[in-house]
PDB file of C-alpha atoms in Angstrom:
ATOM      1  CA  UNK A   1      77.876  98.515 108.017  1.00 41.00           C
ATOM      2  CA  UNK A   2      76.212 100.635 110.653  1.00 40.00           C
ATOM      3  CA  UNK A   3      78.556 102.264 113.153  1.00 38.00           C
ATOM      4  CA  UNK A   4      77.898 101.502 116.812  1.00 41.00           C
ATOM      5  CA  UNK A   5      76.085 104.217 118.677  1.00 37.00           C
ATOM      6  CA  UNK A   6      78.005 106.348 121.141  1.00 37.00           C
ATOM      7  CA  UNK A   7      77.706 105.120 124.711  1.00 40.00           C
ATOM      8  CA  UNK A   8      77.352 107.481 127.683  1.00 44.00           C
ATOM      9  CA  UNK A   9      80.776 106.345 128.919  1.00 43.00           C
ATOM     10  CA  UNK A  10      82.387 107.583 125.718  1.00 42.00           C
ATOM     11  CA  UNK A  11      80.979 111.026 126.425  1.00 38.00           C
ATOM     12  CA  UNK A  12      82.422 111.103 129.905  1.00 44.00           C
ATOM     13  CA  UNK A  13      85.847 112.218 128.734  1.00 45.00           C
ATOM     14  CA  UNK A  14      84.298 115.021 126.640  1.00 46.00           C
ATOM     15  CA  UNK A  15      82.342 116.635 129.452  1.00 54.00           C
ATOM     16  CA  UNK A  16      84.295 117.496 132.608  1.00 61.00           C
ATOM     17  CA  UNK A  17      81.104 117.862 134.648  1.00 67.00           C
ATOM     18  CA  UNK A  18      79.943 114.358 133.706  1.00 83.00           C
ATOM     19  CA  UNK A  19      83.359 112.942 134.533  1.00 83.00           C
ATOM     20  CA  UNK A  20      83.416 114.709 137.894  1.00 86.00           C
ATOM     21  CA  UNK A  21      79.979 113.317 138.749  1.00 85.00           C
ATOM     22  CA  UNK A  22      81.094 109.814 137.804  1.00 87.00           C
ATOM     23  CA  UNK A  23      84.262 110.137 139.896  1.00 89.00           C
ATOM     24  CA  UNK A  24      82.287 111.318 142.920  1.00 87.00           C
ATOM     25  CA  UNK A  25      79.660 108.584 142.439  1.00 86.00           C
ATOM     26  CA  UNK A  26      82.493 106.060 142.460  1.00 87.00           C
ATOM     27  CA  UNK A  27      84.240 107.618 145.456  1.00 88.00           C
ATOM     28  CA  UNK A  28      81.104 107.545 147.628  1.00 85.00           C
ATOM     29  CA  UNK A  29      80.926 103.751 148.118  1.00 85.00           C
ATOM     30  CA  UNK A  30      84.706 103.611 148.557  1.00 88.00           C
ATOM     31  CA  UNK A  31      84.626 106.169 151.364  1.00 86.00           C
ATOM     32  CA  UNK A  32      81.847 104.218 153.026  1.00 82.00           C
ATOM     33  CA  UNK A  33      83.827 100.984 152.654  1.00 82.00           C
ATOM     34  CA  UNK A  34      87.155 102.275 153.937  1.00 85.00           C
ATOM     35  CA  UNK A  35      85.979 104.177 157.026  1.00 79.00           C
ATOM     36  CA  UNK A  36      84.008 102.152 159.530  1.00 76.00           C
ATOM     37  CA  UNK A  37      84.879 100.507 162.809  1.00 76.00           C
ATOM     38  CA  UNK A  38      88.459 101.815 162.465  1.00 80.00           C
ATOM     39  CA  UNK A  39      87.321 105.371 163.268  1.00 84.00           C
ATOM     40  CA  UNK A  40      86.798 105.081 167.009  1.00 84.00           C
ATOM     41  CA  UNK A  41      90.185 103.490 167.996  1.00 87.00           C
ATOM     42  CA  UNK A  42      92.145 106.272 166.233  1.00 89.00           C
ATOM     43  CA  UNK A  43      92.454 108.614 169.268  1.00 89.00           C
ATOM     44  CA  UNK A  44      93.995 105.743 171.241  1.00 86.00           C
ATOM     45  CA  UNK A  45      96.438 105.097 168.393  1.00 87.00           C
ATOM     46  CA  UNK A  46      97.518 108.741 168.405  1.00 88.00           C
ATOM     47  CA  UNK A  47      97.931 108.627 172.178  1.00 86.00           C
ATOM     48  CA  UNK A  48     100.443 105.794 171.699  1.00 85.00           C
ATOM     49  CA  UNK A  49     102.569 107.674 169.162  1.00 84.00           C
ATOM     50  CA  UNK A  50     101.971 111.353 169.701  1.00 84.00           C
ATOM     51  CA  UNK A  51     100.498 113.694 167.104  1.00 86.00           C
ATOM     52  CA  UNK A  52     103.610 114.180 164.951  1.00 87.00           C
ATOM     53  CA  UNK A  53     104.746 110.558 164.745  1.00 86.00           C
ATOM     54  CA  UNK A  54     101.177 109.323 164.480  1.00 87.00           C
ATOM     55  CA  UNK A  55     100.371 111.742 161.671  1.00 90.00           C
ATOM     56  CA  UNK A  56     103.476 110.731 159.711  1.00 91.00           C
ATOM     57  CA  UNK A  57     102.794 107.007 160.159  1.00 91.00           C
ATOM     58  CA  UNK A  58      99.138 107.449 159.183  1.00 91.00           C
ATOM     59  CA  UNK A  59     100.001 109.384 156.019  1.00 93.00           C
ATOM     60  CA  UNK A  60     102.760 106.924 155.052  1.00 94.00           C
ATOM     61  CA  UNK A  61     100.446 103.925 155.434  1.00 93.00           C
ATOM     62  CA  UNK A  62      97.674 105.733 153.584  1.00 93.00           C
ATOM     63  CA  UNK A  63     100.021 106.568 150.685  1.00 94.00           C
ATOM     64  CA  UNK A  64     101.241 102.949 150.509  1.00 94.00           C
ATOM     65  CA  UNK A  65      97.671 101.645 150.409  1.00 93.00           C
ATOM     66  CA  UNK A  66      96.709 104.174 147.744  1.00 94.00           C
ATOM     67  CA  UNK A  67      99.708 103.260 145.570  1.00 95.00           C
ATOM     68  CA  UNK A  68      99.138  99.502 145.805  1.00 93.00           C
ATOM     69  CA  UNK A  69      95.400  99.893 145.159  1.00 93.00           C
ATOM     70  CA  UNK A  70      96.100 101.875 141.996  1.00 94.00           C
ATOM     71  CA  UNK A  71      98.519  99.141 140.882  1.00 92.00           C
ATOM     72  CA  UNK A  72      95.771  96.545 141.340  1.00 91.00           C
ATOM     73  CA  UNK A  73      93.233  98.702 139.466  1.00 92.00           C
ATOM     74  CA  UNK A  74      95.623  99.178 136.514  1.00 91.00           C
ATOM     75  CA  UNK A  75      96.424  95.471 136.467  1.00 90.00           C
ATOM     76  CA  UNK A  76      92.748  94.491 136.546  1.00 90.00           C
ATOM     77  CA  UNK A  77      91.919  96.894 133.702  1.00 89.00           C
ATOM     78  CA  UNK A  78      94.750  95.521 131.552  1.00 89.00           C
ATOM     79  CA  UNK A  79      93.627  91.954 132.275  1.00 86.00           C
ATOM     80  CA  UNK A  80      90.027  92.794 131.427  1.00 86.00           C
ATOM     81  CA  UNK A  81      88.718  91.686 134.825  1.00 85.00           C
ATOM     82  CA  UNK A  82      87.188  93.255 137.925  1.00 83.00           C
ATOM     83  CA  UNK A  83      88.169  90.712 140.560  1.00 83.00           C
ATOM     84  CA  UNK A  84      91.079  90.681 142.981  1.00 84.00           C
ATOM     85  CA  UNK A  85      91.440  86.897 142.642  1.00 87.00           C
ATOM     86  CA  UNK A  86      91.480  87.016 138.826  1.00 87.00           C
ATOM     87  CA  UNK A  87      94.380  89.470 138.864  1.00 87.00           C
ATOM     88  CA  UNK A  88      96.331  87.141 141.139  1.00 88.00           C
ATOM     89  CA  UNK A  89      95.573  84.223 138.813  1.00 88.00           C
ATOM     90  CA  UNK A  90      96.928  86.169 135.842  1.00 87.00           C
ATOM     91  CA  UNK A  91     100.097  86.921 137.809  1.00 86.00           C
ATOM     92  CA  UNK A  92     100.750  83.562 139.479  1.00 87.00           C
ATOM     93  CA  UNK A  93      98.394  80.929 138.109  1.00 88.00           C
ATOM     94  CA  UNK A  94      95.742  78.813 139.782  1.00 89.00           C
ATOM     95  CA  UNK A  95      97.788  78.280 142.954  1.00 91.00           C
ATOM     96  CA  UNK A  96      98.110  82.047 143.496  1.00 90.00           C
ATOM     97  CA  UNK A  97      94.356  82.429 143.009  1.00 90.00           C
ATOM     98  CA  UNK A  98      93.624  79.743 145.616  1.00 92.00           C
ATOM     99  CA  UNK A  99      95.941  81.300 148.195  1.00 93.00           C
ATOM    100  CA  UNK A 100      94.467  84.725 147.447  1.00 89.00           C
ATOM    101  CA  UNK A 101      90.927  83.423 147.979  1.00 90.00           C
ATOM    102  CA  UNK A 102      91.940  81.888 151.297  1.00 92.00           C
ATOM    103  CA  UNK A 103      93.641  85.115 152.427  1.00 90.00           C
ATOM    104  CA  UNK A 104      90.635  87.213 151.382  1.00 86.00           C
ATOM    105  CA  UNK A 105      88.282  84.886 153.235  1.00 90.00           C
ATOM    106  CA  UNK A 106      90.296  85.241 156.451  1.00 90.00           C
ATOM    107  CA  UNK A 107      90.650  89.012 156.033  1.00 84.00           C
ATOM    108  CA  UNK A 108      87.035  89.769 155.182  1.00 83.00           C
ATOM    109  CA  UNK A 109      85.623  87.263 157.676  1.00 90.00           C
ATOM    110  CA  UNK A 110      87.636  88.964 160.418  1.00 86.00           C
ATOM    111  CA  UNK A 111      86.425  92.380 159.265  1.00 82.00           C
ATOM    112  CA  UNK A 112      82.802  91.240 159.244  1.00 86.00           C
ATOM    113  CA  UNK A 113      83.124  89.761 162.755  1.00 88.00           C
ATOM    114  CA  UNK A 114      84.678  92.999 164.023  1.00 84.00           C
ATOM    115  CA  UNK A 115      81.944  95.153 162.500  1.00 85.00           C
ATOM    116  CA  UNK A 116      79.154  92.896 163.796  1.00 89.00           C
ATOM    117  CA  UNK A 117      80.678  92.982 167.279  1.00 88.00           C
ATOM    118  CA  UNK A 118      80.869  96.787 167.262  1.00 87.00           C
ATOM    119  CA  UNK A 119      77.334  97.058 165.847  1.00 89.00           C
ATOM    120  CA  UNK A 120      76.055  94.879 168.689  1.00 90.00           C
ATOM    121  CA  UNK A 121      77.956  96.876 171.331  1.00 88.00           C
ATOM    122  CA  UNK A 122      76.887 100.290 170.057  1.00 88.00           C
ATOM    123  CA  UNK A 123      73.271  99.202 169.554  1.00 89.00           C
ATOM    124  CA  UNK A 124      73.132  97.700 173.069  1.00 89.00           C
ATOM    125  CA  UNK A 125      74.670 100.885 174.527  1.00 87.00           C
ATOM    126  CA  UNK A 126      72.048 103.046 172.812  1.00 88.00           C
ATOM    127  CA  UNK A 127      69.190 100.756 173.898  1.00 90.00           C
ATOM    128  CA  UNK A 128      70.574 100.643 177.466  1.00 88.00           C
ATOM    129  CA  UNK A 129      70.395 104.415 177.718  1.00 85.00           C
ATOM    130  CA  UNK A 130      66.830 104.260 176.403  1.00 83.00           C
ATOM    131  CA  UNK A 131      65.959 101.552 178.946  1.00 84.00           C
ATOM    132  CA  UNK A 132      67.319 103.602 181.856  1.00 82.00           C
ATOM    133  CA  UNK A 133      65.161 106.571 180.877  1.00 81.00           C
ATOM    134  CA  UNK A 134      61.943 104.852 179.828  1.00 81.00           C
ATOM    135  CA  UNK A 135      62.030 101.619 181.901  1.00 78.00           C
ATOM    136  CA  UNK A 136      60.604  99.686 178.956  1.00 85.00           C
ATOM    137  CA  UNK A 137      60.828  95.933 179.683  1.00 87.00           C
ATOM    138  CA  UNK A 138      61.685  95.161 176.040  1.00 87.00           C
ATOM    139  CA  UNK A 139      64.513  97.722 176.000  1.00 86.00           C
ATOM    140  CA  UNK A 140      65.920  96.292 179.243  1.00 87.00           C
ATOM    141  CA  UNK A 141      65.785  92.758 177.829  1.00 89.00           C
ATOM    142  CA  UNK A 142      67.527  93.787 174.588  1.00 87.00           C
ATOM    143  CA  UNK A 143      70.259  95.757 176.339  1.00 86.00           C
ATOM    144  CA  UNK A 144      71.034  93.773 179.490  1.00 88.00           C
ATOM    145  CA  UNK A 145      70.602  90.095 178.583  1.00 89.00           C
ATOM    146  CA  UNK A 146      72.762  87.919 176.341  1.00 88.00           C
ATOM    147  CA  UNK A 147      69.751  86.576 174.470  1.00 92.00           C
ATOM    148  CA  UNK A 148      68.405  90.088 174.030  1.00 89.00           C
ATOM    149  CA  UNK A 149      71.681  91.414 172.583  1.00 90.00           C
ATOM    150  CA  UNK A 150      71.887  88.412 170.253  1.00 91.00           C
ATOM    151  CA  UNK A 151      68.309  89.074 169.126  1.00 92.00           C
ATOM    152  CA  UNK A 152      69.142  92.735 168.600  1.00 90.00           C
ATOM    153  CA  UNK A 153      72.088  91.864 166.361  1.00 91.00           C
ATOM    154  CA  UNK A 154      70.109  89.242 164.429  1.00 92.00           C
ATOM    155  CA  UNK A 155      67.289  91.735 163.909  1.00 91.00           C
ATOM    156  CA  UNK A 156      69.618  94.417 162.555  1.00 91.00           C
ATOM    157  CA  UNK A 157      71.314  91.852 160.307  1.00 91.00           C
ATOM    158  CA  UNK A 158      68.038  90.537 158.874  1.00 91.00           C
ATOM    159  CA  UNK A 159      66.287  93.881 158.392  1.00 90.00           C
ATOM    160  CA  UNK A 160      69.169  96.181 157.398  1.00 87.00           C
ATOM    161  CA  UNK A 161      72.492  94.464 156.707  1.00 87.00           C
ATOM    162  CA  UNK A 162      71.192  91.593 154.579  1.00 88.00           C
ATOM    163  CA  UNK A 163      69.080  93.742 152.214  1.00 87.00           C
ATOM    164  CA  UNK A 164      71.976  96.167 151.732  1.00 82.00           C
ATOM    165  CA  UNK A 165      74.410  93.325 151.044  1.00 82.00           C
ATOM    166  CA  UNK A 166      72.297  92.132 148.098  1.00 84.00           C
ATOM    167  CA  UNK A 167      73.246  95.244 146.100  1.00 76.00           C
ATOM    168  CA  UNK A 168      76.631  95.852 144.521  1.00 71.00           C
ATOM    169  CA  UNK A 169      78.743  98.754 145.760  1.00 67.00           C
ATOM    170  CA  UNK A 170      78.074 100.740 142.598  1.00 63.00           C
ATOM    171  CA  UNK A 171      74.325 100.639 143.276  1.00 68.00           C
ATOM    172  CA  UNK A 172      74.526 102.149 146.760  1.00 70.00           C
ATOM    173  CA  UNK A 173      74.628 105.825 145.776  1.00 73.00           C
ATOM    174  CA  UNK A 174      71.945 107.053 148.194  1.00 77.00           C
ATOM    175  CA  UNK A 175      73.285 104.889 151.017  1.00 78.00           C
ATOM    176  CA  UNK A 176      76.783 106.227 150.289  1.00 78.00           C
ATOM    177  CA  UNK A 177      75.595 109.834 150.445  1.00 81.00           C
ATOM    178  CA  UNK A 178      73.853 109.243 153.777  1.00 83.00           C
ATOM    179  CA  UNK A 179      76.850 107.355 155.202  1.00 82.00           C
ATOM    180  CA  UNK A 180      79.406 109.943 154.102  1.00 85.00           C
ATOM    181  CA  UNK A 181      77.174 112.683 155.491  1.00 86.00           C
ATOM    182  CA  UNK A 182      77.052 110.883 158.841  1.00 86.00           C
ATOM    183  CA  UNK A 183      80.840 110.578 158.787  1.00 86.00           C
ATOM    184  CA  UNK A 184      81.143 114.340 158.215  1.00 88.00           C
ATOM    185  CA  UNK A 185      78.752 115.021 161.110  1.00 88.00           C
ATOM    186  CA  UNK A 186      80.774 112.764 163.440  1.00 87.00           C
ATOM    187  CA  UNK A 187      84.042 114.484 162.454  1.00 89.00           C
ATOM    188  CA  UNK A 188      82.485 117.917 162.928  1.00 90.00           C
ATOM    189  CA  UNK A 189      81.217 116.972 166.398  1.00 88.00           C
ATOM    190  CA  UNK A 190      84.631 115.639 167.477  1.00 87.00           C
ATOM    191  CA  UNK A 191      86.332 118.764 166.109  1.00 89.00           C
ATOM    192  CA  UNK A 192      83.859 121.014 167.914  1.00 88.00           C
ATOM    193  CA  UNK A 193      84.424 119.224 171.232  1.00 85.00           C
ATOM    194  CA  UNK A 194      88.193 119.414 170.718  1.00 85.00           C
ATOM    195  CA  UNK A 195      87.999 123.201 170.280  1.00 86.00           C
ATOM    196  CA  UNK A 196      85.717 123.821 173.284  1.00 79.00           C
ATOM    197  CA  UNK A 197      87.779 125.396 176.124  1.00 71.00           C
ATOM    198  CA  UNK A 198      88.582 123.053 179.062  1.00 65.00           C
ATOM    199  CA  UNK A 199      86.046 123.291 181.882  1.00 63.00           C
ATOM    200  CA  UNK A 200      83.263 124.434 179.566  1.00 63.00           C
ATOM    201  CA  UNK A 201      79.822 123.256 180.826  1.00 64.00           C
ATOM    202  CA  UNK A 202      79.254 121.349 177.573  1.00 62.00           C
ATOM    203  CA  UNK A 203      82.217 119.079 178.301  1.00 63.00           C
ATOM    204  CA  UNK A 204      81.058 118.166 181.794  1.00 60.00           C
ATOM    205  CA  UNK A 205      77.638 117.145 180.496  1.00 61.00           C
ATOM    206  CA  UNK A 206      78.972 114.525 178.056  1.00 67.00           C
ATOM    207  CA  UNK A 207      81.971 113.049 179.861  1.00 63.00           C
ATOM    208  CA  UNK A 208      84.617 113.618 182.492  1.00 58.00           C
ATOM    209  CA  UNK A 209      88.128 113.032 181.083  1.00 57.00           C
ATOM    210  CA  UNK A 210      89.602 112.845 184.568  1.00 56.00           C
ATOM    211  CA  UNK A 211      87.310 109.928 185.404  1.00 56.00           C
ATOM    212  CA  UNK A 212      89.030 107.763 182.801  1.00 55.00           C
ATOM    213  CA  UNK A 213      91.878 105.962 184.526  1.00 54.00           C
ATOM    214  CA  UNK A 214      95.186 106.434 182.690  1.00 53.00           C
ATOM    215  CA  UNK A 215      96.658 103.099 181.587  1.00 51.00           C
ATOM    216  CA  UNK A 216      99.794 101.831 183.280  1.00 48.00           C
ATOM    217  CA  UNK A 217     102.512 102.259 180.666  1.00 52.00           C
ATOM    218  CA  UNK A 218     105.923 100.618 180.998  1.00 51.00           C
ATOM    219  CA  UNK A 219     109.008 101.658 179.050  1.00 52.00           C
ATOM    220  CA  UNK A 220     108.565  98.678 176.723  1.00 55.00           C
ATOM    221  CA  UNK A 221     104.979  99.728 176.066  1.00 55.00           C
ATOM    222  CA  UNK A 222     106.169 103.060 174.669  1.00 54.00           C
ATOM    223  CA  UNK A 223     108.508 101.296 172.224  1.00 62.00           C
ATOM    224  CA  UNK A 224     105.606  99.098 171.134  1.00 68.00           C
ATOM    225  CA  UNK A 225     103.338 102.090 170.673  1.00 72.00           C
ATOM    226  CA  UNK A 226     104.241 102.828 167.054  1.00 78.00           C
ATOM    227  CA  UNK A 227     103.776  99.244 165.760  1.00 82.00           C
ATOM    228  CA  UNK A 228     100.482  98.973 167.637  1.00 82.00           C
ATOM    229  CA  UNK A 229      99.251 102.255 166.173  1.00 83.00           C
ATOM    230  CA  UNK A 230     100.526 101.257 162.730  1.00 84.00           C
ATOM    231  CA  UNK A 231      98.386  98.108 162.828  1.00 85.00           C
ATOM    232  CA  UNK A 232      95.328 100.281 163.557  1.00 85.00           C
ATOM    233  CA  UNK A 233      96.194 102.648 160.706  1.00 87.00           C
ATOM    234  CA  UNK A 234      96.770  99.702 158.372  1.00 86.00           C
ATOM    235  CA  UNK A 235      93.350  98.275 159.193  1.00 83.00           C
ATOM    236  CA  UNK A 236      91.825 101.716 158.729  1.00 85.00           C
ATOM    237  CA  UNK A 237      93.182 102.171 155.195  1.00 88.00           C
ATOM    238  CA  UNK A 238      92.935  98.777 153.470  1.00 84.00           C
ATOM    239  CA  UNK A 239      90.432  98.811 150.622  1.00 86.00           C
ATOM    240  CA  UNK A 240      92.010  96.826 147.775  1.00 82.00           C
ATOM    241  CA  UNK A 241      89.408  93.983 147.663  1.00 80.00           C
ATOM    242  CA  UNK A 242      86.550  96.520 147.666  1.00 82.00           C
ATOM    243  CA  UNK A 243      87.843  98.770 144.869  1.00 87.00           C
ATOM    244  CA  UNK A 244      88.189  96.386 141.934  1.00 87.00           C
ATOM    245  CA  UNK A 245      84.490  95.350 141.659  1.00 86.00           C
ATOM    246  CA  UNK A 246      83.610  98.982 140.906  1.00 87.00           C
ATOM    247  CA  UNK A 247      85.286  98.539 137.496  1.00 88.00           C
ATOM    248  CA  UNK A 248      82.124  96.655 136.453  1.00 86.00           C
ATOM    249  CA  UNK A 249      80.158  99.919 136.521  1.00 84.00           C
ATOM    250  CA  UNK A 250      82.816 101.935 134.651  1.00 86.00           C
ATOM    251  CA  UNK A 251      84.058 102.075 131.030  1.00 86.00           C
ATOM    252  CA  UNK A 252      86.242  99.215 129.891  1.00 85.00           C
ATOM    253  CA  UNK A 253      90.005  99.345 129.874  1.00 85.00           C
ATOM    254  CA  UNK A 254      92.169 102.310 130.854  1.00 86.00           C
ATOM    255  CA  UNK A 255      89.246 104.769 130.716  1.00 88.00           C
ATOM    256  CA  UNK A 256      87.527 103.043 133.623  1.00 89.00           C
ATOM    257  CA  UNK A 257      90.820 102.624 135.458  1.00 90.00           C
ATOM    258  CA  UNK A 258      91.471 106.371 135.140  1.00 92.00           C
ATOM    259  CA  UNK A 259      88.083 107.214 136.672  1.00 92.00           C
ATOM    260  CA  UNK A 260      88.537 104.721 139.503  1.00 93.00           C
ATOM    261  CA  UNK A 261      92.058 106.046 140.138  1.00 94.00           C
ATOM    262  CA  UNK A 262      90.728 109.596 140.480  1.00 94.00           C
ATOM    263  CA  UNK A 263      88.017 108.288 142.813  1.00 93.00           C
ATOM    264  CA  UNK A 264      90.716 106.601 144.898  1.00 95.00           C
ATOM    265  CA  UNK A 265      92.621 109.886 145.224  1.00 95.00           C
ATOM    266  CA  UNK A 266      89.419 111.572 146.445  1.00 94.00           C
ATOM    267  CA  UNK A 267      88.703 108.672 148.803  1.00 93.00           C
ATOM    268  CA  UNK A 268      92.128 108.583 150.439  1.00 94.00           C
ATOM    269  CA  UNK A 269      92.410 112.382 150.727  1.00 94.00           C
ATOM    270  CA  UNK A 270      88.963 112.652 152.348  1.00 93.00           C
ATOM    271  CA  UNK A 271      89.566 109.655 154.606  1.00 92.00           C
ATOM    272  CA  UNK A 272      93.004 110.842 155.736  1.00 93.00           C
ATOM    273  CA  UNK A 273      91.503 114.205 156.741  1.00 93.00           C
ATOM    274  CA  UNK A 274      88.685 112.483 158.626  1.00 92.00           C
ATOM    275  CA  UNK A 275      91.109 110.148 160.407  1.00 92.00           C
ATOM    276  CA  UNK A 276      93.335 113.050 161.456  1.00 92.00           C
ATOM    277  CA  UNK A 277      90.339 115.007 162.755  1.00 92.00           C
ATOM    278  CA  UNK A 278      88.944 112.093 164.770  1.00 90.00           C
ATOM    279  CA  UNK A 279      92.348 110.848 165.970  1.00 90.00           C
ATOM    280  CA  UNK A 280      93.892 114.155 166.973  1.00 90.00           C
ATOM    281  CA  UNK A 281      90.540 115.598 168.060  1.00 89.00           C
ATOM    282  CA  UNK A 282      89.891 112.655 170.380  1.00 87.00           C
ATOM    283  CA  UNK A 283      93.371 113.023 171.864  1.00 87.00           C
ATOM    284  CA  UNK A 284      92.757 116.728 172.530  1.00 86.00           C
ATOM    285  CA  UNK A 285      89.332 116.061 174.042  1.00 83.00           C
ATOM    286  CA  UNK A 286      90.470 113.521 176.625  1.00 81.00           C
ATOM    287  CA  UNK A 287      94.106 114.504 177.086  1.00 77.00           C
ATOM    288  CA  UNK A 288      97.220 112.334 177.001  1.00 74.00           C
ATOM    289  CA  UNK A 289      96.938 109.406 179.411  1.00 71.00           C
ATOM    290  CA  UNK A 290      93.140 109.524 179.582  1.00 73.00           C
ATOM    291  CA  UNK A 291      92.202 108.397 176.067  1.00 80.00           C
ATOM    292  CA  UNK A 292      89.913 105.328 176.060  1.00 78.00           C
ATOM    293  CA  UNK A 293      90.623 102.439 173.725  1.00 79.00           C
ATOM    294  CA  UNK A 294      87.413 103.261 171.902  1.00 80.00           C
ATOM    295  CA  UNK A 295      86.255 106.854 171.436  1.00 81.00           C
ATOM    296  CA  UNK A 296      82.633 106.017 172.269  1.00 81.00           C
ATOM    297  CA  UNK A 297      83.649 104.581 175.657  1.00 77.00           C
ATOM    298  CA  UNK A 298      84.482 108.101 176.802  1.00 77.00           C
ATOM    299  CA  UNK A 299      80.935 109.408 176.415  1.00 79.00           C
ATOM    300  CA  UNK A 300      78.229 108.710 178.955  1.00 74.00           C
ATOM    301  CA  UNK A 301      74.622 109.587 179.652  1.00 75.00           C
ATOM    302  CA  UNK A 302      72.232 110.729 176.965  1.00 79.00           C
ATOM    303  CA  UNK A 303      75.046 111.960 174.691  1.00 80.00           C
ATOM    304  CA  UNK A 304      76.750 108.571 174.871  1.00 80.00           C
ATOM    305  CA  UNK A 305      73.499 106.828 173.952  1.00 84.00           C
ATOM    306  CA  UNK A 306      72.854 109.130 171.010  1.00 85.00           C
ATOM    307  CA  UNK A 307      76.414 108.767 169.721  1.00 86.00           C
ATOM    308  CA  UNK A 308      76.292 104.985 170.044  1.00 86.00           C
ATOM    309  CA  UNK A 309      73.033 104.776 168.117  1.00 87.00           C
ATOM    310  CA  UNK A 310      74.366 107.170 165.489  1.00 87.00           C
ATOM    311  CA  UNK A 311      77.579 105.182 165.036  1.00 87.00           C
ATOM    312  CA  UNK A 312      75.669 101.876 164.970  1.00 88.00           C
ATOM    313  CA  UNK A 313      73.565 103.081 162.032  1.00 87.00           C
ATOM    314  CA  UNK A 314      76.687 104.415 160.318  1.00 85.00           C
ATOM    315  CA  UNK A 315      78.405 101.029 160.628  1.00 84.00           C
ATOM    316  CA  UNK A 316      75.334  99.254 159.246  1.00 84.00           C
ATOM    317  CA  UNK A 317      75.479 101.447 156.165  1.00 80.00           C
TER     318      UNK A 317
END
């Protein structure tokens, strides 16, 4: 009887470089999936808690999400499946699967609506800045009318979002590299602005922190600050439904689970660093009491338009 030929996956464990490449290829789509519209509200979340408390809450929630995601990955590998719902069915039967499907529908539908809303807002902001500088009738219609903004969103969905959605996460290597690179650029820009001395001419050309009215905060609002920030951090870190399908592109059983687990460690470490940079950096840029609910709301003029367009493309990816 002829022995089966060795598969490339069987060689992964023998060559550390091949394994590292596979881990990073797996981590790329995860990083792109976990960090999206949750980036820009992070400075506001840190303004509610302070840097120390906010950092501790963020890291605790990130660690909890990482631990539970690894549990799901191990369970899926042992069950021989790559679906979140199938794992729940193995654990609790058909009823558990049905409730899980309903919960996932509500969760992911809400996430999609949020992302589409932010894509529309950032795209309209970028087009509005273009319209003010060029006076193009089409740009004005797209940016300043309800029908134009709806057409803008439908156009982006049909030409960019829909084609991308037809591929599985494991097939989006180039898109992942571009998206992660854009995330690094955004973090670097926020960090650079945070380190620029107050009163520097660069700051006054992009925004005026003093022009942002500080919110009226009651004593009760301060006590509610941590739970409110925690909800933002929780939304920023959830990834469980997106991780399991990547098992389809990995070796079967514990070997694939090990690679995905390592990719999850890379994903959460990278994402936590990015969240801390954007959250704390945004707080330092605007100053306590002047942080907008959304980071992009604090930028105006040409810089605000460029940033909005940049973030819109990032969210689409």
